[in-house]
Amino acid sequence: MSATLDLAIELISRPSVTPLDEGCQQLLADRLAPLGFVAEHLRFEDVDNLWLRRGTSSPVFCFAGHTDVVPTGPLEAWASHPFQPEIRDGMLYGRGAADMKGSIAAFVVAAETFVREHPDHQGSIAFLITSDEEGPSINGTVKVVEVLEKRNEKIDWCLVGEPSSTCCVGDVVKNGRRGSLGGKLTVLGQQGHVAYPHLADNPIHRVAPALAELVSIEWDQGNAFFPPTSFQISNINGGTGATNVIPGTLEIVFNFRFSTEQTEAGLREQVEAIFNRHGLRYELEWTLSGNPFLTPRGELVDASVEAIRAVSRQETELSTSGGTSDGRFIAPTGAQVMELGPVNKTIHKVDECVAVNDLDALTIIYEKILARLLASA
């Protein structure tokens, strides 16, 4: 057993399914208070958020993460109860073990060790913890960042504990993420009998050529940091269920994952131009989940790469693949943002787990990053 494993077990034992926190944040605040971390609890509607900070000067190094977890799915499918952590064959099992209570435990123990060894460190150490990352993400990190921005409290370096690794800890880190732009399209037609199509207007037939065009477009070729922008249709719903009725409307949900080669406005303009050119009658709702961001080589990336090399003796891959994270709310403030966490192969799955040894390795990596950036000369 280690301090990181003990804390991870305690956190996983709390059934904090989004937006519940179940006292996880208070546990962190109480634990770090003796070391001089000042807690600010920020609740927006049903979401608990925690801003912890030790120090008042710059630069500010921030650990960012979430205490909420996704639902467990059927309990009978789990080999052990998801909120009763179990260690089997060197693996810690439980919901949130990899995403991301294991990382939070490593954050805390790394900070404790660093502060004890460097009580007069430079700058400040902070924690930004939410219970809204796995849900709508509208009352969590984004709201805390708004509070910090209003009082001009800036984060210089932010390490997000999302499970970035693929095969072993530190083999992949995320130094950026693609943007996510969603659309909900309602195509308007005229309901009628399939035997009298001249008296109706089939929205499925109307939109099909436009969809074929959208699917065939090469939006860009990506760049050195990002893969090409992708367009995907995720839902199509229309019809009454009857075989002899032409539907009056059709709903389509689609999503762009876009690189820095594109902008939200540019994508919207292109899509709407296609719908207009095809003569569609439609309604379209857009939702921007986040713009792409990139943290190039610099203090944070270099410190992380060197810490990983020192602990795991491997060269890490810088990547922008995968979905979105709360880093998308922090990067626009000017912070350097990077994601470094456990292996992600079991996240959101039944029997989610993390290697016990990986938790200790992460703790040491986080501590070495802190030392490189904030240790007193």
GROMACS .gro file of C-alpha atoms in nm:
model
  377
    1MET     CA    1   0.000   0.000   0.000
    2SER     CA    2   0.110   0.357  -0.068
    3ALA     CA    3  -0.029   0.699   0.021
    4THR     CA    4  -0.153   0.740  -0.337
    5LEU     CA    5  -0.325   0.400  -0.340
    6ASP     CA    6  -0.488   0.468  -0.002
    7LEU     CA    7  -0.631   0.799  -0.120
    8ALA     CA    8  -0.744   0.654  -0.454
    9ILE     CA    9  -0.936   0.382  -0.270
   10GLU     CA   10  -1.101   0.638  -0.044
   11LEU     CA   11  -1.207   0.851  -0.341
   12ILE     CA   12  -1.336   0.558  -0.550
   13SER     CA   13  -1.544   0.442  -0.254
   14ARG     CA   14  -1.759   0.753  -0.289
   15PRO     CA   15  -2.032   0.705  -0.556
   16SER     CA   16  -1.987   1.046  -0.716
   17VAL     CA   17  -2.178   0.997  -1.041
   18THR     CA   18  -2.216   1.328  -1.228
   19PRO     CA   19  -2.297   1.583  -1.093
   20LEU     CA   20  -2.247   1.440  -0.743
   21ASP     CA   21  -1.922   1.493  -0.557
   22GLU     CA   22  -2.012   1.295  -0.243
   23GLY     CA   23  -1.761   1.482  -0.026
   24CYS     CA   24  -1.453   1.410  -0.239
   25GLN     CA   25  -1.363   1.777  -0.270
   26GLN     CA   26  -1.398   1.841   0.101
   27LEU     CA   27  -1.172   1.544   0.164
   28LEU     CA   28  -0.906   1.701  -0.058
   29ALA     CA   29  -0.946   2.043   0.103
   30ASP     CA   30  -0.916   1.901   0.455
   31ARG     CA   31  -0.613   1.696   0.363
   32LEU     CA   32  -0.421   1.984   0.204
   33ALA     CA   33  -0.519   2.257   0.455
   34PRO     CA   34  -0.233   2.174   0.700
   35LEU     CA   35   0.014   2.244   0.419
   36GLY     CA   36  -0.121   2.593   0.361
   37PHE     CA   37  -0.367   2.532   0.077
   38VAL     CA   38  -0.659   2.773   0.102
   39ALA     CA   39  -0.990   2.629  -0.017
   40GLU     CA   40  -1.261   2.811  -0.206
   41HIS     CA   41  -1.574   2.608  -0.267
   42LEU     CA   42  -1.766   2.730  -0.571
   43ARG     CA   43  -2.110   2.579  -0.628
   44PHE     CA   44  -2.305   2.658  -0.943
   45GLU     CA   45  -2.656   2.510  -0.946
   46ASP     CA   46  -2.607   2.139  -0.867
   47VAL     CA   47  -2.232   2.128  -0.936
   48ASP     CA   48  -1.958   2.144  -0.672
   49ASN     CA   49  -1.624   2.295  -0.765
   50LEU     CA   50  -1.308   2.346  -0.564
   51TRP     CA   51  -1.027   2.599  -0.608
   52LEU     CA   52  -0.732   2.527  -0.381
   53ARG     CA   53  -0.423   2.746  -0.377
   54ARG     CA   54  -0.098   2.758  -0.183
   55GLY     CA   55   0.085   3.084  -0.232
   56THR     CA   56  -0.012   3.424  -0.368
   57SER     CA   57   0.256   3.492  -0.626
   58SER     CA   58   0.316   3.389  -0.984
   59PRO     CA   59   0.380   3.163  -1.165
   60VAL     CA   60   0.078   2.946  -1.083
   61PHE     CA   61   0.096   2.571  -1.145
   62CYS     CA   62  -0.250   2.412  -1.143
   63PHE     CA   63  -0.358   2.049  -1.121
   64ALA     CA   64  -0.699   2.020  -1.290
   65GLY     CA   65  -0.938   1.729  -1.266
   66HIS     CA   66  -1.283   1.600  -1.182
   67THR     CA   67  -1.431   1.399  -0.898
   68ASP     CA   68  -1.742   1.296  -1.091
   69VAL     CA   69  -1.758   0.964  -1.272
   70VAL     CA   70  -1.982   0.813  -1.539
   71PRO     CA   71  -2.262   0.571  -1.440
   72THR     CA   72  -2.157   0.214  -1.367
   73GLY     CA   73  -2.389   0.029  -1.600
   74PRO     CA   74  -2.533  -0.303  -1.475
   75LEU     CA   75  -2.377  -0.392  -1.140
   76GLU     CA   76  -2.402  -0.764  -1.214
   77ALA     CA   77  -2.161  -0.717  -1.505
   78TRP     CA   78  -1.881  -0.609  -1.270
   79ALA     CA   79  -1.650  -0.867  -1.113
   80SER     CA   80  -1.657  -0.656  -0.795
   81HIS     CA   81  -1.875  -0.365  -0.684
   82PRO     CA   82  -1.766  -0.049  -0.870
   83PHE     CA   83  -1.772   0.160  -0.552
   84GLN     CA   84  -1.606  -0.101  -0.333
   85PRO     CA   85  -1.250  -0.086  -0.470
   86GLU     CA   86  -1.065  -0.413  -0.500
   87ILE     CA   87  -0.705  -0.500  -0.582
   88ARG     CA   88  -0.659  -0.807  -0.800
   89ASP     CA   89  -0.337  -0.909  -0.973
   90GLY     CA   90  -0.179  -0.570  -0.920
   91MET     CA   91  -0.478  -0.377  -1.056
   92LEU     CA   92  -0.709  -0.145  -0.862
   93TYR     CA   93  -1.068  -0.193  -0.979
   94GLY     CA   94  -1.351   0.055  -0.936
   95ARG     CA   95  -1.542   0.327  -1.121
   96GLY     CA   96  -1.312   0.626  -1.157
   97ALA     CA   97  -0.990   0.433  -1.096
   98ALA     CA   98  -0.847   0.554  -1.428
   99ASP     CA   99  -1.083   0.842  -1.504
  100MET     CA  100  -0.978   1.014  -1.292
  101LYS     CA  101  -0.966   0.956  -0.918
  102GLY     CA  102  -0.634   0.779  -0.951
  103SER     CA  103  -0.483   1.092  -1.103
  104ILE     CA  104  -0.633   1.314  -0.833
  105ALA     CA  105  -0.482   1.093  -0.563
  106ALA     CA  106  -0.145   1.119  -0.737
  107PHE     CA  107  -0.187   1.499  -0.763
  108VAL     CA  108  -0.241   1.532  -0.391
  109VAL     CA  109   0.040   1.305  -0.275
  110ALA     CA  110   0.282   1.465  -0.522
  111ALA     CA  111   0.193   1.811  -0.391
  112GLU     CA  112   0.230   1.696  -0.031
  113THR     CA  113   0.574   1.550  -0.096
  114PHE     CA  114   0.690   1.852  -0.294
  115VAL     CA  115   0.574   2.107  -0.035
  116ARG     CA  116   0.737   1.919   0.249
  117GLU     CA  117   1.065   1.913   0.058
  118HIS     CA  118   1.030   2.269  -0.079
  119PRO     CA  119   0.823   2.468   0.173
  120ASP     CA  120   0.953   2.795   0.027
  121HIS     CA  121   0.892   2.705  -0.336
  122GLN     CA  122   0.848   2.966  -0.604
  123GLY     CA  123   0.505   3.084  -0.716
  124SER     CA  124   0.185   2.902  -0.625
  125ILE     CA  125   0.039   2.553  -0.649
  126ALA     CA  126  -0.334   2.525  -0.720
  127PHE     CA  127  -0.603   2.263  -0.773
  128LEU     CA  128  -0.910   2.317  -0.991
  129ILE     CA  129  -1.148   2.029  -0.926
  130THR     CA  130  -1.504   1.996  -1.060
  131SER     CA  131  -1.791   1.745  -1.044
  132ASP     CA  132  -1.924   1.837  -1.390
  133GLU     CA  133  -1.666   1.709  -1.638
  134GLU     CA  134  -1.848   1.389  -1.736
  135GLY     CA  135  -2.180   1.570  -1.777
  136PRO     CA  136  -2.295   1.889  -1.949
  137SER     CA  137  -1.977   2.076  -1.847
  138ILE     CA  138  -2.164   2.404  -1.809
  139ASN     CA  139  -2.141   2.463  -1.433
  140GLY     CA  140  -1.796   2.326  -1.369
  141THR     CA  141  -1.450   2.427  -1.485
  142VAL     CA  142  -1.581   2.683  -1.731
  143LYS     CA  143  -1.756   2.872  -1.448
  144VAL     CA  144  -1.452   2.855  -1.218
  145VAL     CA  145  -1.235   2.995  -1.496
  146GLU     CA  146  -1.483   3.283  -1.536
  147VAL     CA  147  -1.446   3.360  -1.164
  148LEU     CA  148  -1.067   3.353  -1.187
  149GLU     CA  149  -1.064   3.571  -1.498
  150LYS     CA  150  -1.287   3.834  -1.338
  151ARG     CA  151  -1.035   3.883  -1.059
  152ASN     CA  152  -0.738   3.850  -1.296
  153GLU     CA  153  -0.612   3.535  -1.125
  154LYS     CA  154  -0.409   3.364  -1.396
  155ILE     CA  155  -0.295   3.004  -1.434
  156ASP     CA  156   0.046   2.977  -1.601
  157TRP     CA  157   0.080   2.599  -1.625
  158CYS     CA  158  -0.207   2.352  -1.604
  159LEU     CA  159  -0.168   1.977  -1.583
  160VAL     CA  160  -0.494   1.789  -1.643
  161GLY     CA  161  -0.503   1.435  -1.506
  162GLU     CA  162  -0.707   1.284  -1.789
  163PRO     CA  163  -0.601   0.927  -1.876
  164SER     CA  164  -0.374   1.007  -2.169
  165SER     CA  165  -0.154   0.697  -2.173
  166THR     CA  166  -0.208   0.413  -2.420
  167CYS     CA  167   0.004   0.117  -2.311
  168CYS     CA  168   0.210   0.241  -2.018
  169VAL     CA  169   0.220   0.555  -1.808
  170GLY     CA  170   0.358   0.851  -1.996
  171ASP     CA  171   0.387   0.691  -2.340
  172VAL     CA  172   0.139   0.953  -2.467
  173VAL     CA  173   0.055   1.299  -2.336
  174LYS     CA  174  -0.198   1.538  -2.483
  175ASN     CA  175  -0.055   1.882  -2.553
  176GLY     CA  176  -0.367   1.993  -2.736
  177ARG     CA  177  -0.716   1.890  -2.838
  178ARG     CA  178  -0.934   1.928  -3.143
  179GLY     CA  179  -1.236   2.157  -3.135
  180SER     CA  180  -1.586   2.012  -3.121
  181LEU     CA  181  -1.876   2.173  -3.307
  182GLY     CA  182  -2.216   2.005  -3.309
  183GLY     CA  183  -2.524   2.072  -3.516
  184LYS     CA  184  -2.889   1.973  -3.486
  185LEU     CA  185  -3.060   2.005  -3.822
  186THR     CA  186  -3.436   1.991  -3.873
  187VAL     CA  187  -3.531   1.956  -4.239
  188LEU     CA  188  -3.886   2.074  -4.312
  189GLY     CA  189  -4.104   1.894  -4.564
  190GLN     CA  190  -4.470   1.811  -4.610
  191GLN     CA  191  -4.627   1.493  -4.473
  192GLY     CA  192  -4.834   1.286  -4.714
  193HIS     CA  193  -4.924   0.946  -4.852
  194VAL     CA  194  -4.645   0.752  -5.024
  195ALA     CA  195  -4.885   0.674  -5.311
  196TYR     CA  196  -4.928   1.047  -5.382
  197PRO     CA  197  -4.574   1.190  -5.357
  198HIS     CA  198  -4.670   1.490  -5.572
  199LEU     CA  199  -4.889   1.605  -5.281
  200ALA     CA  200  -4.605   1.581  -5.028
  201ASP     CA  201  -4.244   1.693  -4.986
  202ASN     CA  202  -4.010   1.424  -4.853
  203PRO     CA  203  -3.739   1.583  -4.633
  204ILE     CA  204  -3.531   1.265  -4.648
  205HIS     CA  205  -3.508   1.286  -5.024
  206ARG     CA  206  -3.445   1.660  -5.006
  207VAL     CA  207  -3.150   1.639  -4.770
  208ALA     CA  208  -2.981   1.326  -4.908
  209PRO     CA  209  -2.773   1.505  -5.178
  210ALA     CA  210  -2.660   1.768  -4.926
  211LEU     CA  211  -2.552   1.500  -4.678
  212ALA     CA  212  -2.365   1.315  -4.952
  213GLU     CA  213  -2.179   1.634  -5.032
  214LEU     CA  214  -2.092   1.701  -4.669
  215VAL     CA  215  -1.965   1.347  -4.618
  216SER     CA  216  -1.743   1.364  -4.926
  217ILE     CA  217  -1.570   1.694  -4.844
  218GLU     CA  218  -1.204   1.696  -4.742
  219TRP     CA  219  -1.224   1.984  -4.496
  220ASP     CA  220  -0.847   2.008  -4.457
  221GLN     CA  221  -0.541   1.788  -4.435
  222GLY     CA  222  -0.463   1.870  -4.075
  223ASN     CA  223  -0.115   1.991  -3.987
  224ALA     CA  224   0.193   1.889  -3.794
  225PHE     CA  225  -0.003   1.886  -3.470
  226PHE     CA  226  -0.359   1.788  -3.565
  227PRO     CA  227  -0.523   1.520  -3.781
  228PRO     CA  228  -0.763   1.632  -4.055
  229THR     CA  229  -1.097   1.780  -3.954
  230SER     CA  230  -1.370   1.515  -3.950
  231PHE     CA  231  -1.746   1.536  -4.009
  232GLN     CA  232  -1.971   1.265  -3.866
  233ILE     CA  233  -2.347   1.214  -3.862
  234SER     CA  234  -2.449   1.052  -3.533
  235ASN     CA  235  -2.830   1.048  -3.548
  236ILE     CA  236  -3.105   1.056  -3.812
  237ASN     CA  237  -3.469   1.048  -3.701
  238GLY     CA  238  -3.780   1.086  -3.912
  239GLY     CA  239  -4.106   0.921  -4.004
  240THR     CA  240  -4.415   0.808  -3.816
  241GLY     CA  241  -4.324   0.440  -3.812
  242ALA     CA  242  -4.581   0.364  -4.078
  243THR     CA  243  -4.462   0.236  -4.416
  244ASN     CA  244  -4.711   0.441  -4.616
  245VAL     CA  245  -4.650   0.791  -4.473
  246ILE     CA  246  -4.401   1.043  -4.609
  247PRO     CA  247  -4.257   1.227  -4.308
  248GLY     CA  248  -4.309   1.597  -4.259
  249THR     CA  249  -3.977   1.661  -4.083
  250LEU     CA  250  -3.639   1.497  -4.041
  251GLU     CA  251  -3.391   1.555  -3.758
  252ILE     CA  252  -3.019   1.502  -3.807
  253VAL     CA  253  -2.744   1.539  -3.545
  254PHE     CA  254  -2.385   1.582  -3.664
  255ASN     CA  255  -2.046   1.679  -3.528
  256PHE     CA  256  -1.718   1.828  -3.643
  257ARG     CA  257  -1.390   1.753  -3.469
  258PHE     CA  258  -1.177   2.028  -3.613
  259SER     CA  259  -0.816   2.133  -3.616
  260THR     CA  260  -0.657   2.474  -3.603
  261GLU     CA  261  -0.690   2.477  -3.981
  262GLN     CA  262  -1.060   2.561  -3.929
  263THR     CA  263  -1.271   2.803  -3.729
  264GLU     CA  264  -1.619   2.764  -3.588
  265ALA     CA  265  -1.748   3.048  -3.805
  266GLY     CA  266  -1.589   2.905  -4.117
  267LEU     CA  267  -1.740   2.560  -4.069
  268ARG     CA  268  -2.084   2.701  -3.998
  269GLU     CA  269  -2.067   2.918  -4.308
  270GLN     CA  270  -1.968   2.627  -4.534
  271VAL     CA  271  -2.239   2.396  -4.402
  272GLU     CA  272  -2.516   2.654  -4.427
  273ALA     CA  273  -2.406   2.744  -4.781
  274ILE     CA  274  -2.449   2.379  -4.884
  275PHE     CA  275  -2.796   2.354  -4.732
  276ASN     CA  276  -2.899   2.679  -4.899
  277ARG     CA  277  -2.759   2.574  -5.235
  278HIS     CA  278  -2.967   2.255  -5.221
  279GLY     CA  279  -3.280   2.457  -5.156
  280LEU     CA  280  -3.361   2.307  -4.818
  281ARG     CA  281  -3.614   2.449  -4.579
  282TYR     CA  282  -3.449   2.392  -4.245
  283GLU     CA  283  -3.377   2.496  -3.888
  284LEU     CA  284  -3.025   2.456  -3.752
  285GLU     CA  285  -2.897   2.476  -3.395
  286TRP     CA  286  -2.521   2.495  -3.338
  287THR     CA  287  -2.334   2.395  -3.022
  288LEU     CA  288  -1.965   2.473  -2.976
  289SER     CA  289  -1.820   2.246  -2.707
  290GLY     CA  290  -1.473   2.393  -2.742
  291ASN     CA  291  -1.222   2.537  -2.983
  292PRO     CA  292  -0.897   2.355  -3.062
  293PHE     CA  293  -0.597   2.441  -2.849
  294LEU     CA  294  -0.229   2.357  -2.863
  295THR     CA  295   0.054   2.392  -2.613
  296PRO     CA  296   0.383   2.382  -2.808
  297ARG     CA  297   0.716   2.280  -2.662
  298GLY     CA  298   0.795   2.505  -2.368
  299GLU     CA  299   0.834   2.492  -1.990
  300LEU     CA  300   0.537   2.263  -1.917
  301VAL     CA  301   0.582   2.019  -2.204
  302ASP     CA  302   0.958   1.999  -2.153
  303ALA     CA  303   0.922   1.945  -1.777
  304SER     CA  304   0.670   1.667  -1.837
  305VAL     CA  305   0.875   1.492  -2.105
  306GLU     CA  306   1.183   1.498  -1.885
  307ALA     CA  307   0.994   1.373  -1.579
  308ILE     CA  308   0.848   1.083  -1.776
  309ARG     CA  309   1.192   0.998  -1.913
  310ALA     CA  310   1.342   1.000  -1.563
  311VAL     CA  311   1.071   0.778  -1.411
  312SER     CA  312   0.971   0.537  -1.688
  313ARG     CA  313   1.283   0.565  -1.907
  314GLN     CA  314   1.083   0.620  -2.225
  315GLU     CA  315   1.029   0.893  -2.479
  316THR     CA  316   0.674   1.024  -2.476
  317GLU     CA  317   0.456   1.100  -2.776
  318LEU     CA  318   0.288   1.439  -2.796
  319SER     CA  319  -0.067   1.396  -2.924
  320THR     CA  320  -0.386   1.594  -2.988
  321SER     CA  321  -0.605   1.290  -3.057
  322GLY     CA  322  -0.916   1.184  -2.870
  323GLY     CA  323  -1.217   1.375  -2.744
  324THR     CA  324  -1.243   1.697  -2.549
  325SER     CA  325  -1.140   1.772  -2.192
  326ASP     CA  326  -1.177   2.062  -1.951
  327GLY     CA  327  -0.843   2.185  -2.077
  328ARG     CA  328  -1.045   2.357  -2.352
  329PHE     CA  329  -1.177   2.604  -2.093
  330ILE     CA  330  -0.837   2.680  -1.941
  331ALA     CA  331  -0.620   2.714  -2.251
  332PRO     CA  332  -0.797   3.026  -2.384
  333THR     CA  333  -0.685   3.220  -2.074
  334GLY     CA  334  -0.326   3.194  -2.196
  335ALA     CA  335  -0.222   2.899  -1.981
  336GLN     CA  336   0.004   2.622  -2.105
  337VAL     CA  337  -0.215   2.310  -2.078
  338MET     CA  338  -0.118   1.946  -2.094
  339GLU     CA  339  -0.292   1.617  -2.011
  340LEU     CA  340  -0.100   1.339  -1.841
  341GLY     CA  341  -0.262   1.047  -1.666
  342PRO     CA  342  -0.303   0.668  -1.647
  343VAL     CA  343  -0.360   0.415  -1.923
  344ASN     CA  344  -0.702   0.473  -2.079
  345LYS     CA  345  -0.796   0.128  -2.210
  346THR     CA  346  -1.067   0.063  -1.944
  347ILE     CA  347  -1.214   0.411  -1.897
  348HIS     CA  348  -1.597   0.422  -1.895
  349LYS     CA  349  -1.602   0.041  -1.919
  350VAL     CA  350  -1.724  -0.230  -1.684
  351ASP     CA  351  -1.437  -0.333  -1.452
  352GLU     CA  352  -1.251  -0.004  -1.496
  353CYS     CA  353  -0.907  -0.037  -1.342
  354VAL     CA  354  -0.560   0.110  -1.307
  355ALA     CA  355  -0.229  -0.058  -1.228
  356VAL     CA  356  -0.126   0.003  -0.868
  357ASN     CA  357   0.234   0.059  -0.976
  358ASP     CA  358   0.117   0.318  -1.228
  359LEU     CA  359  -0.036   0.527  -0.950
  360ASP     CA  360   0.298   0.550  -0.774
  361ALA     CA  361   0.479   0.621  -1.100
  362LEU     CA  362   0.236   0.903  -1.179
  363THR     CA  363   0.289   1.049  -0.834
  364ILE     CA  364   0.663   1.065  -0.884
  365ILE     CA  365   0.623   1.211  -1.235
  366TYR     CA  366   0.390   1.485  -1.105
  367GLU     CA  367   0.632   1.563  -0.821
  368LYS     CA  368   0.925   1.592  -1.061
  369ILE     CA  369   0.727   1.829  -1.285
  370LEU     CA  370   0.655   2.048  -0.984
  371ALA     CA  371   1.020   2.041  -0.884
  372ARG     CA  372   1.140   2.143  -1.229
  373LEU     CA  373   0.899   2.435  -1.249
  374LEU     CA  374   0.868   2.564  -0.892
  375ALA     CA  375   1.156   2.440  -0.678
  376SER     CA  376   1.350   2.723  -0.518
  377ALA     CA  377   1.691   2.791  -0.667
   0.00000   0.00000   0.00000
